[in-house]
Amino acid sequence: MKIEVFSIRRAMHIFILFLCSVLFPLICGMIHKKSADVWIVWFFISLLLYLTYFLYVEHERLNKKLPMGQSNDFSGICLVYSIGLAVAVIFSFLPAYTAPVMIISAICYGAFRNNMGTILAVYFALLSALFSEGNEYELLAYALLVIINVMLFDLFEQKTLQTWVTFLVISFSVVIPVCCNYLAKHELSGRVVVVSLVGSGLTILIMKFLSPRLRVREEKAVELSLDTIMDDAYHLKKEIEAYSTADYNHAVRTAQLSKQLAGKVNADEKIAFAGGFYYRIGKLEGEPFIENGVSIARHNCFPEAVIAILEEYGGVKRLPGTIESAIVHIADTIVTKFELLDKDMFSSTWNRDIVIYQTMNEKSSEGLYDCSGLSMNQFLTIREFLVKEDTLL
């Protein structure tokens, strides 16, 4: 696994995840009056699971597969992990077969929408059963409920299917606990039916209202992060300005042009703006230029979309993989070209237009934007805008 520079924010959230993981068996063991050997065993099991989960999450981060708005500081993961564990603690006090564990999957999978959410949901549900004197049938019931809810969650988002999914959630929430309880005790329990019905109602409400809000919250957090790194008071902006006035002015012009171009083709203006400004940040550390720029961005927990643009600088190591990355490359190329050429050359509009056409056509013919998703229509829109834009000089 790639070793990176230390990030205080990410380390803080990793430590919180660690505390949650190791405190859960301790608190549950003491409250449920388990013997010391029981909660000590679960302490070590939880510790091993935490380490495994941390390696999995870190692997996902390095491979740009993080959910929750690609939060490189693990803030979203820490939030959902903490909520899931807290709910699992509460459910461990409920009578056997009555914990509405579908709620756990609605929270975890609803927020992450990938294997990360499924893993957490199953783990938390099983913990609830184990600490509530659960037998193998209760473990089976909770595991099935979580898995079924994960399968139903994506269907629930389709409005045409919500009624059917609601019916299925209610049905499974009642049938599975009742059947497993019967297998264990050979009797039907009215209490299990009633409590399961209430739990299914809560599950539907969380699927409908809470889970989408968790994702919206994280998306807003990413927007806040972009606003933060582009604030004039942000330390990296000040460092670039102190390092070189020329580089700072180039970054400002590239960022502003990238934002304008993104707006013309309905791309993400904030990502293009930030990517354009920090495109050459690797200069602060020197060679290797690209690697150092990416390292600085990761250390400061930049959004993954911006880090990807820095990794694709100039199309050297990897071709631009997004429209925003292609836009930043175009903006940087054009701004650089105008900075290098003698201004006398641009004494006429004709000379200026020729430079823009030649530069963009040259880059396009090299296939630099083939993997970015930038359409020919968007490319032509950008080129025509640059030709008409007078602020480049």
GROMACS .gro file of C-alpha atoms in nm:
model
  393
    1MET     CA    1   0.000   0.000   0.000
    2LYS     CA    2   0.127   0.345  -0.086
    3ILE     CA    3   0.272   0.537   0.209
    4GLU     CA    4   0.166   0.899   0.226
    5VAL     CA    5   0.236   1.201   0.434
    6PHE     CA    6   0.055   1.230   0.765
    7SER     CA    7  -0.291   1.389   0.769
    8ILE     CA    8  -0.410   1.516   1.107
    9ARG     CA    9  -0.779   1.526   1.015
   10ARG     CA   10  -0.777   1.176   0.873
   11ALA     CA   11  -0.580   1.045   1.170
   12MET     CA   12  -0.832   1.202   1.408
   13HIS     CA   13  -1.123   1.024   1.240
   14ILE     CA   14  -0.930   0.696   1.231
   15PHE     CA   15  -0.874   0.728   1.605
   16ILE     CA   16  -1.245   0.793   1.663
   17LEU     CA   17  -1.327   0.479   1.463
   18PHE     CA   18  -1.081   0.289   1.680
   19LEU     CA   19  -1.238   0.416   2.003
   20CYS     CA   20  -1.587   0.325   1.882
   21SER     CA   21  -1.473  -0.025   1.788
   22VAL     CA   22  -1.297  -0.111   2.112
   23LEU     CA   23  -1.542   0.062   2.347
   24PHE     CA   24  -1.846  -0.121   2.207
   25PRO     CA   25  -1.766  -0.466   2.352
   26LEU     CA   26  -1.649  -0.309   2.677
   27ILE     CA   27  -1.967  -0.105   2.729
   28CYS     CA   28  -2.202  -0.383   2.617
   29GLY     CA   29  -2.018  -0.643   2.820
   30MET     CA   30  -2.040  -0.435   3.136
   31ILE     CA   31  -2.404  -0.327   3.089
   32HIS     CA   32  -2.521  -0.678   3.000
   33LYS     CA   33  -2.316  -0.812   3.293
   34LYS     CA   34  -2.110  -1.045   3.082
   35SER     CA   35  -1.814  -1.215   3.242
   36ALA     CA   36  -1.478  -1.050   3.191
   37ASP     CA   37  -1.352  -1.323   2.960
   38VAL     CA   38  -1.649  -1.269   2.724
   39TRP     CA   39  -1.600  -0.899   2.666
   40ILE     CA   40  -1.221  -0.940   2.657
   41VAL     CA   41  -1.261  -1.193   2.376
   42TRP     CA   42  -1.494  -0.955   2.192
   43PHE     CA   43  -1.250  -0.674   2.249
   44PHE     CA   44  -0.983  -0.858   2.052
   45ILE     CA   45  -1.229  -0.969   1.785
   46SER     CA   46  -1.350  -0.609   1.745
   47LEU     CA   47  -0.991  -0.488   1.730
   48LEU     CA   48  -0.908  -0.731   1.450
   49LEU     CA   49  -1.223  -0.638   1.261
   50TYR     CA   50  -1.140  -0.269   1.301
   51LEU     CA   51  -0.791  -0.320   1.160
   52THR     CA   52  -0.930  -0.517   0.868
   53TYR     CA   53  -1.196  -0.256   0.801
   54PHE     CA   54  -0.941   0.025   0.822
   55LEU     CA   55  -0.719  -0.150   0.563
   56TYR     CA   56  -1.022  -0.196   0.339
   57VAL     CA   57  -1.125   0.170   0.366
   58GLU     CA   58  -0.769   0.289   0.308
   59HIS     CA   59  -0.744   0.066   0.003
   60GLU     CA   60  -1.067   0.215  -0.129
   61ARG     CA   61  -0.935   0.566  -0.069
   62LEU     CA   62  -0.609   0.504  -0.253
   63ASN     CA   63  -0.801   0.353  -0.543
   64LYS     CA   64  -1.048   0.645  -0.551
   65LYS     CA   65  -1.350   0.433  -0.462
   66LEU     CA   66  -1.452   0.606  -0.143
   67PRO     CA   67  -1.824   0.668  -0.100
   68MET     CA   68  -1.985   0.965   0.077
   69GLY     CA   69  -1.870   1.232  -0.162
   70GLN     CA   70  -1.514   1.096  -0.164
   71SER     CA   71  -1.424   1.230   0.179
   72ASN     CA   72  -1.052   1.176   0.204
   73ASP     CA   73  -1.055   1.272   0.572
   74PHE     CA   74  -1.294   0.982   0.653
   75SER     CA   75  -1.542   1.220   0.816
   76GLY     CA   76  -1.847   1.065   0.649
   77ILE     CA   77  -1.732   0.711   0.727
   78CYS     CA   78  -1.670   0.807   1.090
   79LEU     CA   79  -2.019   0.957   1.121
   80VAL     CA   80  -2.203   0.654   0.981
   81TYR     CA   81  -1.982   0.409   1.170
   82SER     CA   82  -2.056   0.586   1.498
   83ILE     CA   83  -2.431   0.601   1.432
   84GLY     CA   84  -2.438   0.234   1.333
   85LEU     CA   85  -2.257   0.125   1.647
   86ALA     CA   86  -2.480   0.339   1.867
   87VAL     CA   87  -2.791   0.184   1.713
   88ALA     CA   88  -2.641  -0.164   1.759
   89VAL     CA   89  -2.587  -0.092   2.130
   90ILE     CA   90  -2.950   0.017   2.168
   91PHE     CA   91  -3.078  -0.288   1.980
   92SER     CA   92  -2.878  -0.523   2.202
   93PHE     CA   93  -3.121  -0.441   2.486
   94LEU     CA   94  -3.430  -0.545   2.291
   95PRO     CA   95  -3.584  -0.891   2.337
   96ALA     CA   96  -3.470  -1.166   2.103
   97TYR     CA   97  -3.594  -1.142   1.741
   98THR     CA   98  -3.745  -0.796   1.794
   99ALA     CA   99  -3.453  -0.565   1.699
  100PRO     CA  100  -3.542  -0.380   1.376
  101VAL     CA  101  -3.197  -0.440   1.228
  102MET     CA  102  -3.316  -0.332   0.884
  103ILE     CA  103  -3.269   0.018   1.024
  104ILE     CA  104  -2.896  -0.050   1.055
  105SER     CA  105  -2.871  -0.151   0.689
  106ALA     CA  106  -3.084   0.149   0.589
  107ILE     CA  107  -2.832   0.376   0.763
  108CYS     CA  108  -2.507   0.206   0.656
  109TYR     CA  109  -2.591   0.094   0.304
  110GLY     CA  110  -2.815   0.394   0.252
  111ALA     CA  111  -2.519   0.622   0.312
  112PHE     CA  112  -2.246   0.426   0.131
  113ARG     CA  113  -2.430   0.226  -0.139
  114ASN     CA  114  -2.147  -0.026  -0.173
  115ASN     CA  115  -1.978  -0.320  -0.001
  116MET     CA  116  -1.857  -0.092   0.276
  117GLY     CA  117  -2.213  -0.027   0.389
  118THR     CA  118  -2.315  -0.392   0.361
  119ILE     CA  119  -2.018  -0.510   0.567
  120LEU     CA  120  -2.091  -0.261   0.845
  121ALA     CA  121  -2.463  -0.339   0.849
  122VAL     CA  122  -2.412  -0.716   0.885
  123TYR     CA  123  -2.142  -0.670   1.149
  124PHE     CA  124  -2.348  -0.432   1.363
  125ALA     CA  125  -2.660  -0.649   1.335
  126LEU     CA  126  -2.471  -0.960   1.446
  127LEU     CA  127  -2.321  -0.772   1.739
  128SER     CA  128  -2.669  -0.675   1.853
  129ALA     CA  129  -2.775  -1.040   1.849
  130LEU     CA  130  -2.463  -1.168   2.022
  131PHE     CA  131  -2.488  -0.929   2.313
  132SER     CA  132  -2.858  -0.993   2.365
  133GLU     CA  133  -2.814  -1.365   2.437
  134GLY     CA  134  -2.883  -1.445   2.074
  135ASN     CA  135  -2.871  -1.802   1.947
  136GLU     CA  136  -2.796  -1.922   1.596
  137TYR     CA  137  -3.155  -1.859   1.481
  138GLU     CA  138  -3.150  -1.498   1.596
  139LEU     CA  139  -2.816  -1.450   1.422
  140LEU     CA  140  -2.969  -1.601   1.107
  141ALA     CA  141  -3.275  -1.375   1.129
  142TYR     CA  142  -3.075  -1.056   1.167
  143ALA     CA  143  -2.828  -1.145   0.893
  144LEU     CA  144  -3.112  -1.224   0.650
  145LEU     CA  145  -3.297  -0.902   0.733
  146VAL     CA  146  -2.989  -0.689   0.669
  147ILE     CA  147  -2.905  -0.863   0.341
  148ILE     CA  148  -3.264  -0.837   0.216
  149ASN     CA  149  -3.282  -0.469   0.303
  150VAL     CA  150  -2.960  -0.402   0.113
  151MET     CA  151  -3.113  -0.565  -0.195
  152LEU     CA  152  -3.436  -0.369  -0.157
  153PHE     CA  153  -3.281  -0.029  -0.083
  154ASP     CA  154  -3.184   0.062  -0.440
  155LEU     CA  155  -3.530  -0.045  -0.561
  156PHE     CA  156  -3.690   0.178  -0.300
  157GLU     CA  157  -3.541   0.487  -0.465
  158GLN     CA  158  -3.754   0.425  -0.774
  159LYS     CA  159  -4.084   0.593  -0.703
  160THR     CA  160  -4.278   0.344  -0.914
  161LEU     CA  161  -4.154   0.059  -0.693
  162GLN     CA  162  -4.177   0.223  -0.351
  163THR     CA  163  -4.518   0.076  -0.269
  164TRP     CA  164  -4.407  -0.277  -0.353
  165VAL     CA  165  -4.076  -0.238  -0.168
  166THR     CA  166  -4.260  -0.104   0.137
  167PHE     CA  167  -4.484  -0.413   0.131
  168LEU     CA  168  -4.180  -0.642   0.105
  169VAL     CA  169  -3.994  -0.466   0.388
  170ILE     CA  170  -4.295  -0.502   0.619
  171SER     CA  171  -4.346  -0.865   0.517
  172PHE     CA  172  -3.985  -0.971   0.565
  173SER     CA  173  -3.959  -0.773   0.890
  174VAL     CA  174  -4.239  -0.987   1.036
  175VAL     CA  175  -4.206  -1.323   0.866
  176ILE     CA  176  -3.834  -1.384   0.918
  177PRO     CA  177  -3.823  -1.306   1.294
  178VAL     CA  178  -4.145  -1.502   1.356
  179CYS     CA  179  -4.019  -1.805   1.162
  180CYS     CA  180  -3.676  -1.805   1.326
  181ASN     CA  181  -3.833  -1.761   1.669
  182TYR     CA  182  -4.059  -2.059   1.595
  183LEU     CA  183  -3.761  -2.274   1.490
  184ALA     CA  184  -3.587  -2.189   1.817
  185LYS     CA  185  -3.881  -2.218   2.059
  186HIS     CA  186  -4.150  -2.404   1.860
  187GLU     CA  187  -4.406  -2.139   1.942
  188LEU     CA  188  -4.556  -1.833   1.777
  189SER     CA  189  -4.501  -1.502   1.952
  190GLY     CA  190  -4.747  -1.216   1.922
  191ARG     CA  191  -4.494  -0.979   2.076
  192VAL     CA  192  -4.245  -1.051   1.797
  193VAL     CA  193  -4.515  -0.974   1.539
  194VAL     CA  194  -4.615  -0.642   1.697
  195VAL     CA  195  -4.262  -0.519   1.762
  196SER     CA  196  -4.151  -0.625   1.413
  197LEU     CA  197  -4.436  -0.428   1.257
  198VAL     CA  198  -4.330  -0.117   1.449
  199GLY     CA  199  -3.968  -0.175   1.347
  200SER     CA  200  -4.062  -0.209   0.980
  201GLY     CA  201  -4.241   0.127   0.997
  202LEU     CA  202  -3.933   0.292   1.142
  203THR     CA  203  -3.719   0.128   0.872
  204ILE     CA  204  -3.936   0.272   0.595
  205LEU     CA  205  -3.918   0.620   0.750
  206ILE     CA  206  -3.538   0.603   0.771
  207MET     CA  207  -3.510   0.476   0.414
  208LYS     CA  208  -3.735   0.760   0.302
  209PHE     CA  209  -3.591   1.051   0.500
  210LEU     CA  210  -3.270   0.988   0.698
  211SER     CA  211  -3.050   0.795   0.454
  212PRO     CA  212  -3.083   1.049   0.169
  213ARG     CA  213  -2.999   1.327   0.417
  214LEU     CA  214  -2.677   1.151   0.519
  215ARG     CA  215  -2.565   1.158   0.157
  216VAL     CA  216  -2.674   1.519   0.106
  217ARG     CA  217  -2.484   1.616   0.420
  218GLU     CA  218  -2.166   1.463   0.281
  219GLU     CA  219  -2.211   1.624  -0.059
  220LYS     CA  220  -2.242   1.961   0.115
  221ALA     CA  221  -1.929   1.878   0.315
  222VAL     CA  222  -1.739   1.827  -0.012
  223GLU     CA  223  -1.866   2.162  -0.140
  224LEU     CA  224  -1.753   2.319   0.184
  225SER     CA  225  -1.412   2.160   0.139
  226LEU     CA  226  -1.383   2.308  -0.212
  227ASP     CA  227  -1.483   2.649  -0.077
  228THR     CA  228  -1.227   2.614   0.201
  229ILE     CA  229  -0.929   2.532  -0.020
  230MET     CA  230  -1.020   2.818  -0.253
  231ASP     CA  231  -1.055   3.075   0.023
  232ASP     CA  232  -0.793   3.350  -0.001
  233ALA     CA  233  -0.700   3.285   0.361
  234TYR     CA  234  -0.626   2.916   0.301
  235HIS     CA  235  -0.265   2.836   0.387
  236LEU     CA  236  -0.176   2.667   0.057
  237LYS     CA  237  -0.292   2.969  -0.144
  238LYS     CA  238  -0.071   3.187   0.069
  239GLU     CA  239   0.221   2.946   0.028
  240ILE     CA  240   0.188   2.954  -0.352
  241GLU     CA  241   0.179   3.334  -0.352
  242ALA     CA  242   0.484   3.350  -0.125
  243TYR     CA  243   0.669   3.096  -0.339
  244SER     CA  244   0.626   3.282  -0.667
  245THR     CA  245   0.411   3.575  -0.774
  246ALA     CA  246   0.429   3.453  -1.134
  247ASP     CA  247   0.309   3.103  -1.040
  248TYR     CA  248   0.033   3.248  -0.824
  249ASN     CA  249  -0.091   3.474  -1.106
  250HIS     CA  250  -0.079   3.178  -1.345
  251ALA     CA  251  -0.282   2.970  -1.099
  252VAL     CA  252  -0.541   3.245  -1.061
  253ARG     CA  253  -0.580   3.288  -1.437
  254THR     CA  254  -0.599   2.912  -1.498
  255ALA     CA  255  -0.856   2.870  -1.221
  256GLN     CA  256  -1.076   3.153  -1.344
  257LEU     CA  257  -1.062   3.035  -1.704
  258SER     CA  258  -1.132   2.675  -1.599
  259LYS     CA  259  -1.439   2.790  -1.410
  260GLN     CA  260  -1.563   2.986  -1.711
  261LEU     CA  261  -1.510   2.693  -1.947
  262ALA     CA  262  -1.683   2.451  -1.710
  263GLY     CA  263  -1.984   2.678  -1.700
  264LYS     CA  264  -2.003   2.682  -2.079
  265VAL     CA  265  -2.034   2.302  -2.103
  266ASN     CA  266  -2.231   2.236  -1.781
  267ALA     CA  267  -1.937   2.074  -1.600
  268ASP     CA  268  -1.865   2.117  -1.227
  269GLU     CA  269  -1.738   2.474  -1.195
  270LYS     CA  270  -1.610   2.435  -0.838
  271ILE     CA  271  -1.400   2.130  -0.916
  272ALA     CA  272  -1.260   2.291  -1.230
  273PHE     CA  273  -1.189   2.612  -1.035
  274ALA     CA  274  -0.997   2.430  -0.760
  275GLY     CA  275  -0.823   2.194  -1.003
  276GLY     CA  276  -0.711   2.487  -1.217
  277PHE     CA  277  -0.565   2.676  -0.924
  278TYR     CA  278  -0.373   2.383  -0.776
  279TYR     CA  279  -0.273   2.228  -1.107
  280ARG     CA  280   0.095   2.312  -1.055
  281ILE     CA  281   0.111   2.289  -0.677
  282GLY     CA  282   0.384   2.027  -0.705
  283LYS     CA  283   0.627   2.311  -0.773
  284LEU     CA  284   0.628   2.386  -0.400
  285GLU     CA  285   0.819   2.063  -0.341
  286GLY     CA  286   1.003   2.032  -0.671
  287GLU     CA  287   1.058   1.709  -0.864
  288PRO     CA  288   0.892   1.466  -0.899
  289PHE     CA  289   0.645   1.737  -0.985
  290ILE     CA  290   0.321   1.540  -1.023
  291GLU     CA  291   0.380   1.302  -0.732
  292ASN     CA  292   0.459   1.587  -0.495
  293GLY     CA  293   0.150   1.780  -0.601
  294VAL     CA  294  -0.072   1.478  -0.537
  295SER     CA  295   0.101   1.416  -0.203
  296ILE     CA  296   0.036   1.774  -0.089
  297ALA     CA  297  -0.330   1.747  -0.192
  298ARG     CA  298  -0.378   1.415  -0.013
  299HIS     CA  299  -0.206   1.545   0.299
  300ASN     CA  300  -0.458   1.829   0.308
  301CYS     CA  301  -0.751   1.594   0.236
  302PHE     CA  302  -0.853   1.754  -0.093
  303PRO     CA  303  -1.169   1.611  -0.255
  304GLU     CA  304  -1.077   1.310  -0.469
  305ALA     CA  305  -1.206   1.477  -0.785
  306VAL     CA  306  -0.944   1.751  -0.747
  307ILE     CA  307  -0.667   1.504  -0.663
  308ALA     CA  308  -0.750   1.310  -0.980
  309ILE     CA  309  -0.697   1.627  -1.186
  310LEU     CA  310  -0.353   1.677  -1.029
  311GLU     CA  311  -0.263   1.314  -1.103
  312GLU     CA  312  -0.358   1.371  -1.466
  313TYR     CA  313  -0.143   1.684  -1.501
  314GLY     CA  314  -0.051   1.739  -1.864
  315GLY     CA  315  -0.165   1.388  -1.954
  316VAL     CA  316   0.186   1.271  -1.863
  317LYS     CA  317   0.110   0.975  -1.638
  318ARG     CA  318  -0.256   0.934  -1.723
  319LEU     CA  319  -0.488   1.101  -1.972
  320PRO     CA  320  -0.758   1.330  -1.832
  321GLY     CA  321  -1.037   1.106  -1.709
  322THR     CA  322  -1.309   1.364  -1.652
  323ILE     CA  323  -1.449   1.665  -1.835
  324GLU     CA  324  -1.322   1.888  -1.554
  325SER     CA  325  -0.971   1.747  -1.590
  326ALA     CA  326  -0.977   1.806  -1.965
  327ILE     CA  327  -1.098   2.162  -1.909
  328VAL     CA  328  -0.820   2.237  -1.663
  329HIS     CA  329  -0.564   2.097  -1.907
  330ILE     CA  330  -0.701   2.318  -2.184
  331ALA     CA  331  -0.705   2.627  -1.961
  332ASP     CA  332  -0.351   2.566  -1.836
  333THR     CA  333  -0.223   2.509  -2.190
  334ILE     CA  334  -0.381   2.825  -2.329
  335VAL     CA  335  -0.277   3.045  -2.035
  336THR     CA  336   0.079   2.910  -2.058
  337LYS     CA  337   0.089   2.973  -2.431
  338PHE     CA  338  -0.017   3.335  -2.387
  339GLU     CA  339   0.234   3.386  -2.109
  340LEU     CA  340   0.525   3.252  -2.314
  341LEU     CA  341   0.461   3.422  -2.646
  342ASP     CA  342   0.552   3.784  -2.705
  343LYS     CA  343   0.249   4.010  -2.663
  344ASP     CA  344   0.343   4.187  -2.986
  345MET     CA  345   0.242   3.869  -3.164
  346PHE     CA  346  -0.114   3.924  -3.045
  347SER     CA  347  -0.138   4.277  -3.183
  348SER     CA  348  -0.412   4.153  -3.411
  349THR     CA  349  -0.714   3.938  -3.336
  350TRP     CA  350  -0.616   3.717  -3.631
  351ASN     CA  351  -0.286   3.613  -3.471
  352ARG     CA  352  -0.454   3.549  -3.142
  353ASP     CA  353  -0.722   3.328  -3.296
  354ILE     CA  354  -0.466   3.128  -3.493
  355VAL     CA  355  -0.272   3.046  -3.175
  356ILE     CA  356  -0.587   2.924  -2.999
  357TYR     CA  357  -0.702   2.712  -3.294
  358GLN     CA  358  -0.359   2.560  -3.350
  359THR     CA  359  -0.299   2.487  -2.982
  360MET     CA  360  -0.635   2.321  -2.919
  361ASN     CA  361  -0.639   2.125  -3.244
  362GLU     CA  362  -0.288   2.000  -3.173
  363LYS     CA  363  -0.382   1.871  -2.827
  364SER     CA  364  -0.701   1.718  -2.956
  365SER     CA  365  -0.524   1.538  -3.241
  366GLU     CA  366  -0.288   1.384  -2.986
  367GLY     CA  367  -0.589   1.213  -2.827
  368LEU     CA  368  -0.540   1.384  -2.491
  369TYR     CA  369  -0.913   1.420  -2.427
  370ASP     CA  370  -1.032   1.086  -2.562
  371CYS     CA  371  -1.084   0.937  -2.214
  372SER     CA  372  -1.235   1.245  -2.051
  373GLY     CA  373  -1.591   1.224  -2.177
  374LEU     CA  374  -1.553   1.565  -2.342
  375SER     CA  375  -1.770   1.554  -2.653
  376MET     CA  376  -1.680   1.711  -2.984
  377ASN     CA  377  -1.962   1.961  -2.939
  378GLN     CA  378  -1.825   2.061  -2.596
  379PHE     CA  379  -1.474   2.087  -2.740
  380LEU     CA  380  -1.595   2.320  -3.016
  381THR     CA  381  -1.797   2.524  -2.765
  382ILE     CA  382  -1.486   2.575  -2.554
  383ARG     CA  383  -1.273   2.665  -2.855
  384GLU     CA  384  -1.519   2.922  -2.983
  385PHE     CA  385  -1.550   3.076  -2.639
  386LEU     CA  386  -1.171   3.109  -2.612
  387VAL     CA  387  -1.156   3.278  -2.949
  388LYS     CA  388  -1.415   3.534  -2.841
  389GLU     CA  389  -1.275   3.585  -2.492
  390ASP     CA  390  -1.071   3.905  -2.468
  391THR     CA  391  -0.952   3.870  -2.109
  392LEU     CA  392  -0.682   3.616  -2.203
  393LEU     CA  393  -0.441   3.890  -2.309
   0.00000   0.00000   0.00000
